[in-house]
């Protein structure tokens, strides 16, 4: 990977169908593409346009519904998530995601781990792969007294993911740019903090959301257009993508 770069780690997150983006994607050939609510027909078209891309299919269910099901019974929730996945199954999706920024405290992480463990078990019987957790920016917590105290609650799931070829999804943002307020703990939290502590050195990660988020530190729900011009924003993404290429051995 040092002599032949595989391309930027930052790819599109597509909402509302892929058809209107196919011409652009054919030119772009991104490494990773996240698609919200994919269907088999459009995934076949996307695969034809981008034969080498890693495609993450996120099946959208309201966060409150996912969380309530996991709280009630993580294993039953995994069966439900598996059935949702099988109803949309296509070989053109590399990883399937259900949970999204839910149950991220030390009190609830064990429930989330049980959900993802059972989901990976079901996935292995059906021969598909999972994108697990999808943690929001700044999560899980990494307290200074014991950086891995929260992550250790997830070790059984992480070990299973590493052995089974699944991937861990995380989200990374900044404000008012992608390097602020602290790039080591927001925009580059995974690369600068998490990877060096985890004992699972072959475990693969996906940063499935990345950019500028106005809600950091209690702000309003605002995106990049409130903080940068299109040229300035895209230039910052290009610069960041070039830097992040060095982590491509661990981050898809």
GROMACS .gro file of C-alpha atoms in nm:
model
  252
    1UNK     CA    1   0.000   0.000   0.000
    2UNK     CA    2   0.301   0.231   0.038
    3UNK     CA    3   0.411   0.193  -0.325
    4UNK     CA    4   0.066   0.175  -0.485
    5UNK     CA    5  -0.194   0.387  -0.300
    6UNK     CA    6  -0.548   0.254  -0.309
    7UNK     CA    7  -0.703   0.597  -0.312
    8UNK     CA    8  -0.853   0.830  -0.049
    9UNK     CA    9  -1.024   0.681   0.255
   10UNK     CA   10  -1.300   0.942   0.233
   11UNK     CA   11  -1.595   0.837   0.015
   12UNK     CA   12  -1.956   0.938  -0.043
   13UNK     CA   13  -2.248   0.873   0.191
   14UNK     CA   14  -2.549   0.852  -0.042
   15UNK     CA   15  -2.906   0.926   0.064
   16UNK     CA   16  -3.200   0.917  -0.176
   17UNK     CA   17  -3.083   0.668  -0.436
   18UNK     CA   18  -2.764   0.621  -0.637
   19UNK     CA   19  -2.891   0.668  -0.994
   20UNK     CA   20  -2.835   1.043  -1.021
   21UNK     CA   21  -2.476   0.998  -0.900
   22UNK     CA   22  -2.366   0.707  -1.124
   23UNK     CA   23  -2.186   0.917  -1.388
   24UNK     CA   24  -1.989   1.100  -1.121
   25UNK     CA   25  -1.909   0.777  -0.935
   26UNK     CA   26  -1.780   0.615  -1.254
   27UNK     CA   27  -1.526   0.898  -1.285
   28UNK     CA   28  -1.449   0.909  -0.913
   29UNK     CA   29  -1.412   0.533  -0.842
   30UNK     CA   30  -1.418   0.583  -0.462
   31UNK     CA   31  -1.278   0.315  -0.236
   32UNK     CA   32  -1.575   0.318  -0.001
   33UNK     CA   33  -1.940   0.409  -0.060
   34UNK     CA   34  -2.209   0.413   0.209
   35UNK     CA   35  -2.566   0.383   0.081
   36UNK     CA   36  -2.872   0.445   0.295
   37UNK     CA   37  -3.153   0.193   0.233
   38UNK     CA   38  -2.999   0.009  -0.063
   39UNK     CA   39  -3.205  -0.219  -0.286
   40UNK     CA   40  -3.064  -0.507  -0.494
   41UNK     CA   41  -3.131  -0.350  -0.835
   42UNK     CA   42  -2.955  -0.021  -0.768
   43UNK     CA   43  -2.666  -0.199  -0.594
   44UNK     CA   44  -2.612  -0.404  -0.910
   45UNK     CA   45  -2.591  -0.080  -1.108
   46UNK     CA   46  -2.356   0.074  -0.853
   47UNK     CA   47  -2.131  -0.231  -0.863
   48UNK     CA   48  -2.119  -0.212  -1.241
   49UNK     CA   49  -2.015   0.153  -1.217
   50UNK     CA   50  -1.765   0.099  -0.932
   51UNK     CA   51  -1.641  -0.260  -0.952
   52UNK     CA   52  -1.370  -0.222  -0.687
   53UNK     CA   53  -1.555  -0.010  -0.429
   54UNK     CA   54  -1.634  -0.133  -0.079
   55UNK     CA   55  -2.008  -0.076  -0.040
   56UNK     CA   56  -2.170  -0.037   0.302
   57UNK     CA   57  -2.546  -0.079   0.304
   58UNK     CA   58  -2.713   0.093   0.598
   59UNK     CA   59  -3.069  -0.021   0.649
   60UNK     CA   60  -3.249   0.276   0.798
   61UNK     CA   61  -3.463   0.222   1.107
   62UNK     CA   62  -3.527   0.510   1.353
   63UNK     CA   63  -3.258   0.509   1.621
   64UNK     CA   64  -3.521   0.496   1.896
   65UNK     CA   65  -3.666   0.176   1.750
   66UNK     CA   66  -3.327   0.006   1.722
   67UNK     CA   67  -3.232   0.113   2.074
   68UNK     CA   68  -3.558  -0.001   2.234
   69UNK     CA   69  -3.533  -0.342   2.069
   70UNK     CA   70  -3.176  -0.393   2.187
   71UNK     CA   71  -3.259  -0.282   2.540
   72UNK     CA   72  -3.548  -0.527   2.553
   73UNK     CA   73  -3.350  -0.825   2.420
   74UNK     CA   74  -3.023  -0.787   2.225
   75UNK     CA   75  -3.039  -1.135   2.074
   76UNK     CA   76  -3.398  -1.098   1.956
   77UNK     CA   77  -3.308  -0.758   1.814
   78UNK     CA   78  -3.026  -0.924   1.620
   79UNK     CA   79  -3.270  -1.178   1.474
   80UNK     CA   80  -3.491  -0.888   1.366
   81UNK     CA   81  -3.195  -0.704   1.212
   82UNK     CA   82  -3.087  -1.022   1.032
   83UNK     CA   83  -3.431  -1.062   0.878
   84UNK     CA   84  -3.423  -0.700   0.758
   85UNK     CA   85  -3.087  -0.767   0.596
   86UNK     CA   86  -3.197  -1.087   0.427
   87UNK     CA   87  -3.498  -0.908   0.278
   88UNK     CA   88  -3.257  -0.672   0.096
   89UNK     CA   89  -2.976  -0.919   0.036
   90UNK     CA   90  -2.748  -0.860  -0.259
   91UNK     CA   91  -2.392  -0.980  -0.317
   92UNK     CA   92  -2.292  -0.629  -0.420
   93UNK     CA   93  -2.300  -0.494  -0.063
   94UNK     CA   94  -1.980  -0.574   0.127
   95UNK     CA   95  -2.095  -0.479   0.479
   96UNK     CA   96  -2.442  -0.435   0.629
   97UNK     CA   97  -2.515  -0.180   0.904
   98UNK     CA   98  -2.821  -0.152   1.129
   99UNK     CA   99  -2.730   0.020   1.459
  100UNK     CA  100  -2.627   0.384   1.426
  101UNK     CA  101  -2.500   0.598   1.717
  102UNK     CA  102  -2.701   0.414   1.983
  103UNK     CA  103  -2.624   0.275   2.332
  104UNK     CA  104  -2.277   0.429   2.356
  105UNK     CA  105  -2.236   0.466   2.735
  106UNK     CA  106  -2.048   0.224   2.959
  107UNK     CA  107  -2.383   0.114   3.102
  108UNK     CA  108  -2.527   0.019   2.764
  109UNK     CA  109  -2.222  -0.090   2.560
  110UNK     CA  110  -2.255  -0.453   2.681
  111UNK     CA  111  -2.607  -0.464   2.536
  112UNK     CA  112  -2.482  -0.327   2.205
  113UNK     CA  113  -2.199  -0.583   2.202
  114UNK     CA  114  -2.444  -0.869   2.259
  115UNK     CA  115  -2.657  -0.743   1.971
  116UNK     CA  116  -2.364  -0.725   1.731
  117UNK     CA  117  -2.221  -1.061   1.841
  118UNK     CA  118  -2.548  -1.238   1.766
  119UNK     CA  119  -2.586  -1.045   1.440
  120UNK     CA  120  -2.239  -1.157   1.328
  121UNK     CA  121  -2.324  -1.517   1.419
  122UNK     CA  122  -2.634  -1.500   1.202
  123UNK     CA  123  -2.441  -1.329   0.924
  124UNK     CA  124  -2.187  -1.611   0.914
  125UNK     CA  125  -2.462  -1.865   0.849
  126UNK     CA  126  -2.596  -1.653   0.561
  127UNK     CA  127  -2.249  -1.561   0.429
  128UNK     CA  128  -2.259  -1.183   0.458
  129UNK     CA  129  -2.053  -0.934   0.658
  130UNK     CA  130  -2.150  -0.670   0.913
  131UNK     CA  131  -2.045  -0.313   0.981
  132UNK     CA  132  -2.088  -0.298   1.358
  133UNK     CA  133  -2.143  -0.023   1.618
  134UNK     CA  134  -2.128   0.296   1.400
  135UNK     CA  135  -2.018   0.512   1.692
  136UNK     CA  136  -2.080   0.887   1.681
  137UNK     CA  137  -1.797   1.140   1.701
  138UNK     CA  138  -1.621   1.126   2.039
  139UNK     CA  139  -1.757   0.783   2.134
  140UNK     CA  140  -1.702   0.557   2.314
  141UNK     CA  141  -1.544   0.752   2.598
  142UNK     CA  142  -1.168   0.721   2.653
  143UNK     CA  143  -1.112   0.852   3.009
  144UNK     CA  144  -0.757   0.964   3.095
  145UNK     CA  145  -0.728   0.723   3.388
  146UNK     CA  146  -0.791   0.418   3.167
  147UNK     CA  147  -0.822   0.492   2.796
  148UNK     CA  148  -0.961   0.148   2.704
  149UNK     CA  149  -1.205   0.098   2.991
  150UNK     CA  150  -1.512   0.144   2.768
  151UNK     CA  151  -1.362  -0.026   2.463
  152UNK     CA  152  -1.278  -0.337   2.670
  153UNK     CA  153  -1.651  -0.393   2.714
  154UNK     CA  154  -1.657  -0.452   2.338
  155UNK     CA  155  -1.357  -0.685   2.313
  156UNK     CA  156  -1.561  -1.006   2.262
  157UNK     CA  157  -1.741  -0.844   1.968
  158UNK     CA  158  -1.418  -0.695   1.830
  159UNK     CA  159  -1.243  -1.030   1.847
  160UNK     CA  160  -1.531  -1.197   1.662
  161UNK     CA  161  -1.528  -0.921   1.400
  162UNK     CA  162  -1.155  -0.960   1.342
  163UNK     CA  163  -1.178  -1.338   1.304
  164UNK     CA  164  -1.492  -1.327   1.090
  165UNK     CA  165  -1.399  -1.050   0.847
  166UNK     CA  166  -1.651  -0.793   0.975
  167UNK     CA  167  -1.568  -0.424   1.017
  168UNK     CA  168  -1.621  -0.155   1.282
  169UNK     CA  169  -1.788   0.167   1.167
  170UNK     CA  170  -1.721   0.502   1.334
  171UNK     CA  171  -1.811   0.864   1.261
  172UNK     CA  172  -1.562   1.152   1.283
  173UNK     CA  173  -1.639   1.523   1.260
  174UNK     CA  174  -1.500   1.862   1.346
  175UNK     CA  175  -1.622   2.221   1.385
  176UNK     CA  176  -1.576   2.482   1.240
  177UNK     CA  177  -1.345   2.269   1.021
  178UNK     CA  178  -1.252   1.902   1.021
  179UNK     CA  179  -0.943   1.959   1.240
  180UNK     CA  180  -1.112   2.163   1.515
  181UNK     CA  181  -1.175   2.170   1.814
  182UNK     CA  182  -0.919   1.889   1.862
  183UNK     CA  183  -0.825   1.671   1.568
  184UNK     CA  184  -0.680   1.398   1.792
  185UNK     CA  185  -1.017   1.346   1.961
  186UNK     CA  186  -1.270   1.437   1.692
  187UNK     CA  187  -1.161   1.427   1.327
  188UNK     CA  188  -0.880   1.173   1.376
  189UNK     CA  189  -0.991   1.001   1.696
  190UNK     CA  190  -0.977   0.652   1.546
  191UNK     CA  191  -0.639   0.692   1.381
  192UNK     CA  192  -0.464   0.891   1.655
  193UNK     CA  193  -0.613   0.734   1.968
  194UNK     CA  194  -0.804   0.409   1.925
  195UNK     CA  195  -0.585   0.206   1.690
  196UNK     CA  196  -0.270   0.230   1.902
  197UNK     CA  197  -0.445   0.087   2.209
  198UNK     CA  198  -0.651  -0.195   2.059
  199UNK     CA  199  -0.498  -0.545   2.072
  200UNK     CA  200  -0.676  -0.651   1.751
  201UNK     CA  201  -0.426  -0.544   1.488
  202UNK     CA  202  -0.600  -0.705   1.189
  203UNK     CA  203  -0.944  -0.564   1.269
  204UNK     CA  204  -1.076  -0.344   0.988
  205UNK     CA  205  -1.248  -0.007   1.040
  206UNK     CA  206  -1.469   0.213   0.824
  207UNK     CA  207  -1.522   0.585   0.881
  208UNK     CA  208  -1.872   0.593   0.734
  209UNK     CA  209  -1.948   0.957   0.825
  210UNK     CA  210  -1.694   1.238   0.811
  211UNK     CA  211  -1.705   1.614   0.784
  212UNK     CA  212  -1.824   1.921   0.974
  213UNK     CA  213  -2.094   1.889   1.241
  214UNK     CA  214  -2.237   2.195   1.413
  215UNK     CA  215  -2.366   1.994   1.710
  216UNK     CA  216  -2.017   1.941   1.853
  217UNK     CA  217  -1.989   2.095   2.201
  218UNK     CA  218  -2.362   2.159   2.216
  219UNK     CA  219  -2.402   2.364   1.901
  220UNK     CA  220  -2.692   2.380   1.657
  221UNK     CA  221  -2.758   2.124   1.383
  222UNK     CA  222  -2.555   2.280   1.101
  223UNK     CA  223  -2.346   2.134   0.823
  224UNK     CA  224  -2.041   2.247   0.631
  225UNK     CA  225  -2.227   2.519   0.438
  226UNK     CA  226  -2.253   2.725   0.757
  227UNK     CA  227  -1.876   2.721   0.806
  228UNK     CA  228  -1.699   2.704   0.469
  229UNK     CA  229  -1.728   2.767   0.099
  230UNK     CA  230  -1.755   2.464  -0.129
  231UNK     CA  231  -1.398   2.518  -0.253
  232UNK     CA  232  -1.256   2.551   0.098
  233UNK     CA  233  -1.444   2.245   0.220
  234UNK     CA  234  -1.344   2.019  -0.068
  235UNK     CA  235  -0.982   2.132  -0.040
  236UNK     CA  236  -0.980   2.039   0.329
  237UNK     CA  237  -1.126   1.695   0.244
  238UNK     CA  238  -0.861   1.639  -0.024
  239UNK     CA  239  -0.584   1.739   0.217
  240UNK     CA  240  -0.724   1.513   0.488
  241UNK     CA  241  -0.769   1.222   0.248
  242UNK     CA  242  -0.405   1.243   0.143
  243UNK     CA  243  -0.296   1.232   0.506
  244UNK     CA  244  -0.530   0.945   0.596
  245UNK     CA  245  -0.394   0.721   0.318
  246UNK     CA  246  -0.116   0.620   0.558
  247UNK     CA  247  -0.377   0.442   0.772
  248UNK     CA  248  -0.518   0.238   0.484
  249UNK     CA  249  -0.380  -0.084   0.629
  250UNK     CA  250  -0.639  -0.062   0.904
  251UNK     CA  251  -0.908   0.175   0.776
  252UNK     CA  252  -1.103   0.070   0.469
   0.00000   0.00000   0.00000
